Coordinates of C-alpha atoms in Angstrom, one line a residue:
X1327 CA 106.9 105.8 133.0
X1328 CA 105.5 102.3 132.2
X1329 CA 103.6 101.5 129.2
X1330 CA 102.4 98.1 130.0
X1331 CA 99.1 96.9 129.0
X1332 CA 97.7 95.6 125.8
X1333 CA 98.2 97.9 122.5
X1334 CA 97.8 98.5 118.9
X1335 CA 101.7 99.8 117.5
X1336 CA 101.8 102.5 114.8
X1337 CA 105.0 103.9 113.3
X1338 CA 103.9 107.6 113.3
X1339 CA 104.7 107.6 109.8
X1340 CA 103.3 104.9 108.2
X1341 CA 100.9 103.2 110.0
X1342 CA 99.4 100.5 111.9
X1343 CA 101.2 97.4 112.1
X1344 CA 100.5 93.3 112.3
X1345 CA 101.2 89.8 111.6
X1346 CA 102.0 88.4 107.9
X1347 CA 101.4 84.2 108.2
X1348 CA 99.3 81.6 109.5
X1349 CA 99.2 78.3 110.7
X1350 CA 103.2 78.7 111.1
X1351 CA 105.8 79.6 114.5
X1352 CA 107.3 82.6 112.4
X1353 CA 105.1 85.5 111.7
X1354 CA 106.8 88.6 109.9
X1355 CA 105.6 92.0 112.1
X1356 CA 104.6 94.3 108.9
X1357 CA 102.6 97.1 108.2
X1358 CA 99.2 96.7 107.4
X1359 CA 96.1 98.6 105.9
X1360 CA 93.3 96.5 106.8
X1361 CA 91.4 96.3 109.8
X1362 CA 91.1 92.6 109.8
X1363 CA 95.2 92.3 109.7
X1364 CA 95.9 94.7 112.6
X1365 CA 98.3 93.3 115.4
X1366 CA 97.1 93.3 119.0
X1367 CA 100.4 93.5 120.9
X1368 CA 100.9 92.6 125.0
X1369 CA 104.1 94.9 126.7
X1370 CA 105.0 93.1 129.9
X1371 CA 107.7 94.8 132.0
X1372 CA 110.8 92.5 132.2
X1373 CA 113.4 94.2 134.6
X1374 CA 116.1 97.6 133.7
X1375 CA 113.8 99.6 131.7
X1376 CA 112.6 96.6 129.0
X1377 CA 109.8 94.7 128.3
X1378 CA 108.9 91.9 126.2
X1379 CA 106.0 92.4 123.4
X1380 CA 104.3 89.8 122.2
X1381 CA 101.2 89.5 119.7
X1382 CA 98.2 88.0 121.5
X1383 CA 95.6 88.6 118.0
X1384 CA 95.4 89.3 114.6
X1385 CA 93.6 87.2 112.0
X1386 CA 96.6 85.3 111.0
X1387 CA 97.1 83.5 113.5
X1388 CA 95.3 81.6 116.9
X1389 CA 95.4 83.9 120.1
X1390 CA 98.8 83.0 122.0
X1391 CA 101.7 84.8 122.6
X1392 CA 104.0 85.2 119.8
X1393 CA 107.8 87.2 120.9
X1394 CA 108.7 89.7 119.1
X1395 CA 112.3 89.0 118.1
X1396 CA 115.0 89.9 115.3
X1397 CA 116.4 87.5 112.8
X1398 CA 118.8 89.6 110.3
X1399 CA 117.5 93.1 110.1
X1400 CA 113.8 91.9 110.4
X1401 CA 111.3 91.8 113.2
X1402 CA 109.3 88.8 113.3
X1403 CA 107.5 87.4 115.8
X1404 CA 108.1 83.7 117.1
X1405 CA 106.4 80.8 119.3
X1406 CA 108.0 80.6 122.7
X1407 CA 108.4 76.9 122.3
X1408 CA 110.9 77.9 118.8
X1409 CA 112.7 80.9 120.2
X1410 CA 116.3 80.2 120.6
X1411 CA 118.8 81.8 123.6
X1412 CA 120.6 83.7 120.6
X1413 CA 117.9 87.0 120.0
X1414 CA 116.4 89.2 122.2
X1415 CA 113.4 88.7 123.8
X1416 CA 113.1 92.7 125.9
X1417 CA 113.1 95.5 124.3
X1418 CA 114.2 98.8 125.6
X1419 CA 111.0 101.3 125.2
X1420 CA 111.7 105.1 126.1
X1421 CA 109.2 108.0 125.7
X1422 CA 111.1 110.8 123.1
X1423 CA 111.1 114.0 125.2
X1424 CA 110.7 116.0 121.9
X1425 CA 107.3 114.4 120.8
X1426 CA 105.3 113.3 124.1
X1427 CA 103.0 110.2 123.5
X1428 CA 105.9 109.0 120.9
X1429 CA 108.7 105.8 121.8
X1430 CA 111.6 104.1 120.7
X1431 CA 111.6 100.3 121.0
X1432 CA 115.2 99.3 121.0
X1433 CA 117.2 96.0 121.5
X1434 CA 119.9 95.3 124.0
X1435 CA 122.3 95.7 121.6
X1436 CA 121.0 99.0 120.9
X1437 CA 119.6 98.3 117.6
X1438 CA 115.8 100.1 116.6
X1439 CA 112.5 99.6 114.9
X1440 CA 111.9 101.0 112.1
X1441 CA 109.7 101.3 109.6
X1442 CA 110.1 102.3 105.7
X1443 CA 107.0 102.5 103.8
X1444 CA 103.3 102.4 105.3
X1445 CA 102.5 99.7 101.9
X1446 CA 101.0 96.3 103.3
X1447 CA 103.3 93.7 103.9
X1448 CA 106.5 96.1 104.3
X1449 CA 108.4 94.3 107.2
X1450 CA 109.9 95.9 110.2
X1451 CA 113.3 96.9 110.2
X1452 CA 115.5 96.1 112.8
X1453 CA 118.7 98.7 112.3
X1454 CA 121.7 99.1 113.8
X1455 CA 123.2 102.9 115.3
X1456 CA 126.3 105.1 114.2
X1457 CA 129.2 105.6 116.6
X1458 CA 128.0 109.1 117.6
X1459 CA 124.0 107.8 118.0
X1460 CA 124.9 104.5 119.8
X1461 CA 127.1 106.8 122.6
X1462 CA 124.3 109.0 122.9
X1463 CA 121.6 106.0 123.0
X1464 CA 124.0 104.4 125.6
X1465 CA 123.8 107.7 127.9
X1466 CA 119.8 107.1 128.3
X1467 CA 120.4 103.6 128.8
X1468 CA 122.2 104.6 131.4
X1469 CA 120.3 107.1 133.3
X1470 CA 122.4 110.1 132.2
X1471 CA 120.2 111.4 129.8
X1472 CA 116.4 111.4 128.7
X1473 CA 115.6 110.1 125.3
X1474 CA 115.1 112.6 122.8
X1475 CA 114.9 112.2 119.1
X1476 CA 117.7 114.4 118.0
X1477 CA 120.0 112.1 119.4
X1478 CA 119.4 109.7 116.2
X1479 CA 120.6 113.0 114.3
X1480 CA 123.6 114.1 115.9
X1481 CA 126.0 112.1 113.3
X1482 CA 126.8 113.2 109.8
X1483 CA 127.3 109.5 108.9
X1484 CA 123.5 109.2 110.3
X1485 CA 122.1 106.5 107.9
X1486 CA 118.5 105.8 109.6
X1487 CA 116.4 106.8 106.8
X1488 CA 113.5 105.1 108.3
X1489 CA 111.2 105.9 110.6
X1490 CA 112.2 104.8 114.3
X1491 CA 109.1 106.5 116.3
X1492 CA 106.4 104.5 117.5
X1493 CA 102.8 105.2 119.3
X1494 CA 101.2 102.6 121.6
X1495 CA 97.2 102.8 121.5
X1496 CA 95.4 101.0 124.0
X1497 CA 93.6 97.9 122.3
X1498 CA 90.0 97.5 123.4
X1499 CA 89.3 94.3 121.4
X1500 CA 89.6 90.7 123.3
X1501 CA 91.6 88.3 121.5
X1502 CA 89.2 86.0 119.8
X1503 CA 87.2 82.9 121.6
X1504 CA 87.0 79.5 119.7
X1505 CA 83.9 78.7 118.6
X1506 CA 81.7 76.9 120.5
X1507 CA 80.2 73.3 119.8
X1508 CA 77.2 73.1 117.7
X1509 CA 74.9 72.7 114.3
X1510 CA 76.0 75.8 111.7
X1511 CA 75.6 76.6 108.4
X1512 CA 79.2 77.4 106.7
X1513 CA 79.4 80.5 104.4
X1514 CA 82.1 81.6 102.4
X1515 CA 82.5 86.1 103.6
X1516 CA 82.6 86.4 99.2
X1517 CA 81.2 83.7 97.2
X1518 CA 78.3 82.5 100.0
X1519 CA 77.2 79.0 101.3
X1520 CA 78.5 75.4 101.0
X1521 CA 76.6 72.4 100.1
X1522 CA 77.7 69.0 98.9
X1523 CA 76.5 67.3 95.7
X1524 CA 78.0 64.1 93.8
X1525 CA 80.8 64.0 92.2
X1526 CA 79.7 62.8 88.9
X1527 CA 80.9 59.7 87.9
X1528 CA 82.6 58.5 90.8
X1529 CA 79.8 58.5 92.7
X1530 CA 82.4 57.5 95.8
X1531 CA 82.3 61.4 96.9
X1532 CA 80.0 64.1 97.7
X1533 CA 81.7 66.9 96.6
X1534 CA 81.8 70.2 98.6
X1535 CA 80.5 73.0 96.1
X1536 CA 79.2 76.5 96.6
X1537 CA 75.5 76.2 96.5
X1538 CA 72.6 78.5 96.8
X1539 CA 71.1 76.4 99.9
X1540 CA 73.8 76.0 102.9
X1541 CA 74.5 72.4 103.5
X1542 CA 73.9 71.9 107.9
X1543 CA 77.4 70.8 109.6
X1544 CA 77.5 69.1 113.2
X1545 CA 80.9 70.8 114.3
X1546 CA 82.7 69.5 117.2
X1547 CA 85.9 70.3 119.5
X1548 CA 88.6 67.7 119.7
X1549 CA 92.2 66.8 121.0
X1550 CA 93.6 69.6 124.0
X1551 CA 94.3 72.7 122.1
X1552 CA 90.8 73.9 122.4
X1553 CA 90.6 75.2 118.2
X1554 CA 90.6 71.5 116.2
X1555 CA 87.4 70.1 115.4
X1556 CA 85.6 67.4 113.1
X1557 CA 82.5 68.9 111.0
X1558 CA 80.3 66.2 110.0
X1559 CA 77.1 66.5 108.0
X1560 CA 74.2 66.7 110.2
X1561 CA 71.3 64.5 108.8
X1562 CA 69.1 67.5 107.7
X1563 CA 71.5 67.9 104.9
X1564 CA 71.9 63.9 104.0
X1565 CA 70.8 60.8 104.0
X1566 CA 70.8 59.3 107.8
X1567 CA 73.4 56.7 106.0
X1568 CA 75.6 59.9 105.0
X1569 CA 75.4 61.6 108.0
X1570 CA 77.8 62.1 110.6
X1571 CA 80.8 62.2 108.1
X1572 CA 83.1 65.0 107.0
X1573 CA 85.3 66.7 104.7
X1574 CA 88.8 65.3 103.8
X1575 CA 91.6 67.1 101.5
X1576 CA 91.8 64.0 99.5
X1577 CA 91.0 64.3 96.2
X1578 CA 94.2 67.0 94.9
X1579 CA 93.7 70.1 96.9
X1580 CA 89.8 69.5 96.5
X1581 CA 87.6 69.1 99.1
X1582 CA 85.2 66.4 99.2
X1583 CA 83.2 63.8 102.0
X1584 CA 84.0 60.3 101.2
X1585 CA 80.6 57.9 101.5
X1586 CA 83.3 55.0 102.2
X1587 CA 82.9 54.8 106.1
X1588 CA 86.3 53.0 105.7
X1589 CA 87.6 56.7 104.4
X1590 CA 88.6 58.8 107.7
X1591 CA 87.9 62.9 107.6
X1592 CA 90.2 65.2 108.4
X1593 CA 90.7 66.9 111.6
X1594 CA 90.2 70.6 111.2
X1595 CA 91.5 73.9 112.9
X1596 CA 88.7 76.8 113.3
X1597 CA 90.9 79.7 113.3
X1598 CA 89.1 83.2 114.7
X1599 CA 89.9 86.3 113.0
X1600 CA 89.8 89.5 114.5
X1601 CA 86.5 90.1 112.3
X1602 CA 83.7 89.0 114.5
X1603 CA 82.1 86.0 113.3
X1604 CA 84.6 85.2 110.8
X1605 CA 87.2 82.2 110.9
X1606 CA 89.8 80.1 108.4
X1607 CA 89.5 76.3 108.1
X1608 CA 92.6 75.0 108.4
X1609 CA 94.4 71.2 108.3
X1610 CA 95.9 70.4 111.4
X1611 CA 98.4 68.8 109.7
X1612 CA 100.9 71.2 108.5
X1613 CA 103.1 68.8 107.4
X1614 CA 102.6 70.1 103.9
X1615 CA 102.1 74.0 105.2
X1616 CA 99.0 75.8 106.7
X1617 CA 96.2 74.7 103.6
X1618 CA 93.1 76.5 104.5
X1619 CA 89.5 76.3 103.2
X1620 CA 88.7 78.9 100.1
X1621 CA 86.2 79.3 97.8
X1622 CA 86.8 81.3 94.2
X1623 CA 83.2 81.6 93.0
X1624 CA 80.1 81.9 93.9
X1625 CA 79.2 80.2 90.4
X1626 CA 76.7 77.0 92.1
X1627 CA 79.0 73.7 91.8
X1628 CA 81.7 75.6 92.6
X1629 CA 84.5 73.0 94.8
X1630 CA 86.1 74.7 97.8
X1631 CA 89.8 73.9 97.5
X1632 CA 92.0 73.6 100.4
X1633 CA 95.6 75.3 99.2
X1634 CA 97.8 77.7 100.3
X1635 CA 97.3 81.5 100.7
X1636 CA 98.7 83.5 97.1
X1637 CA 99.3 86.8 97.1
X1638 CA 97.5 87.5 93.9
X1639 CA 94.2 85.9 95.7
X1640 CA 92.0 87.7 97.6
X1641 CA 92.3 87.1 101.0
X1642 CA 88.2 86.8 101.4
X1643 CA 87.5 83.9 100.0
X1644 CA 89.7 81.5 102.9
X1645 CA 87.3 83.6 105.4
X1646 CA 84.0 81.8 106.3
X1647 CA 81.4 82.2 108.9
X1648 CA 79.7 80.0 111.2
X1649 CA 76.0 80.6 111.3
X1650 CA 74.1 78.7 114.4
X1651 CA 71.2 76.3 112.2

């Protein structure tokens, strides 16, 4: 039986399952409670009973495909362009006989997913067999047998504590579009709109600063990826001397528009999330990381920082939407 087609994975223990970074070519595969996190996962038949999987969407990353592969005894998954010879790229998938509707996902060195706690953020394991499971495993590889679970039982010495079964839901949700060209309105999903206002005494900046009126930005696709953009202030919101020039991370993690024309903006990558509407504003320039757009009040004067993600922070306030003005 194939099982091609685009899917959502759950361990039939603990749950749903999806990316853990952004902005970066290795993404942990962990379990997730939230909606917005949720891995959307292509299975593409690749010869002798395996298939390669690959997540096509969540909200931590663009849409592209992103292998599935092991490094250690953790399943992460990688950019084509930075997977090495060394790992696995198919994975053996077979139905278990004693629960219909239930799989394994196994390497081809016979090593299994698994899963050990549903709590967000727990990775998935990739473990290795006893003697006595890794014969019997190698008899359904083989055609001898069909896979059932009690084969992962049949050892005294049996040490997979975890849970190796797996169900594959068919996905209904398209991976996310880039958004399209236009004049928006940018609201922060927690702490509301953006505006800019001076900087005080160095009157050199217009500082970017949560604000009870939204600020109108001319957003704009450039280079050939198809997701970096310049966002410029459109000249409803400024002066028609300030208009037409954008944000920059220049002033310590702060974001602010520099009135010197002789001060460049920086390019910026619109990242969709699987919540419609919603994105992350990210610098294209990683070299320091993946620092995002966020906004930690919706106190007026407020400055929207551009940092890293925290895990003590809640993930809301790096989410923004686009509003068509």
């Amino acid at each position: 039986m194939s099982i091609a087609g685009i899917y959502k994975i759950e361990n039939t223990k603990y749950g749903l399952i999806g990316a853990d970074a952004g902005g970066v070519t290795k993404a942990p595969v962990v379990a997730t409670t939230s909606p917005t996190t949720v891995g959307i996962f292509n299975v593409v038949p690749a010869g002798d009973d395996r298939y390669s999987i690959s997540m096509i969407a969540t909200n931590t990353f663009l849409p592209e495909q992103l292998l599935t592969m092991n490094d250690g005894n953790k399943i992460y998954g990688v950019k084509q362009s930075s997977t090495g010879s060394s790992a696995p790229l198919s994975w053996y998938i077979y139905e278990d006989t004693a629960q219909r509707g239930q799989y394994v996902i196994m390497s081809s060195d016979y090593k299994l997913w698994s899963l050990s706690s549903g709590k967000a953020g727990t990775q998935v394991q990739y473990k290795g067999l006893t003697a006595k499971q890794l014969e019997n495993v190698k008899q359904v590889v083989s055609g001898k047998q069909l896979f059932s679970r009690h084969l992962l039982a049949a050892d005294s010495n049996d040490t997979l504590t975890e849970e190796p079964n797996w169900k594959f839901t068919p996905a209904t949700e398209e991976p996310p579009k880039p958004l399209s060209p236009g004049r928006y309105t940018i609201k922060d999903v927690k702490n509301g709109a953006i505006n800019v206002e001076c900087s005080g005494n160095n009157d050199a900046y217009l500082n970017v600063v949560s604000a009870t009126q939204a600020a109108v930005w001319n957003v704009t696709q450039v280079g050939t990826t198809g997701w970096e953009y310049n966002i410029n202030l459109d000249e409803t919101t400024v002066s028609s001397a300030e208009k037409d020039k954008g944000p920059a991370n220049n002033r310590s993690g702060m974001l602010a528009v520099a009135r010197n024309p002789g001060v460049q903006a920086d390019t910026w990558l619109i990242h969709p999330l699987q919540l419609a509407g919603t994105y992350m504003v990210l610098l294209v320039d990683h070299s320091y990381g993946p620092l995002h757009w966020a906004l930690d009040s919706h106190k007026a004067g407020t400055q929207v920082t551009v940092n890293y993600d925290t895990k003590d922070v809640d993930p809301t306030i790096c989410f923004w939407e686009f509003r068509g003005a």
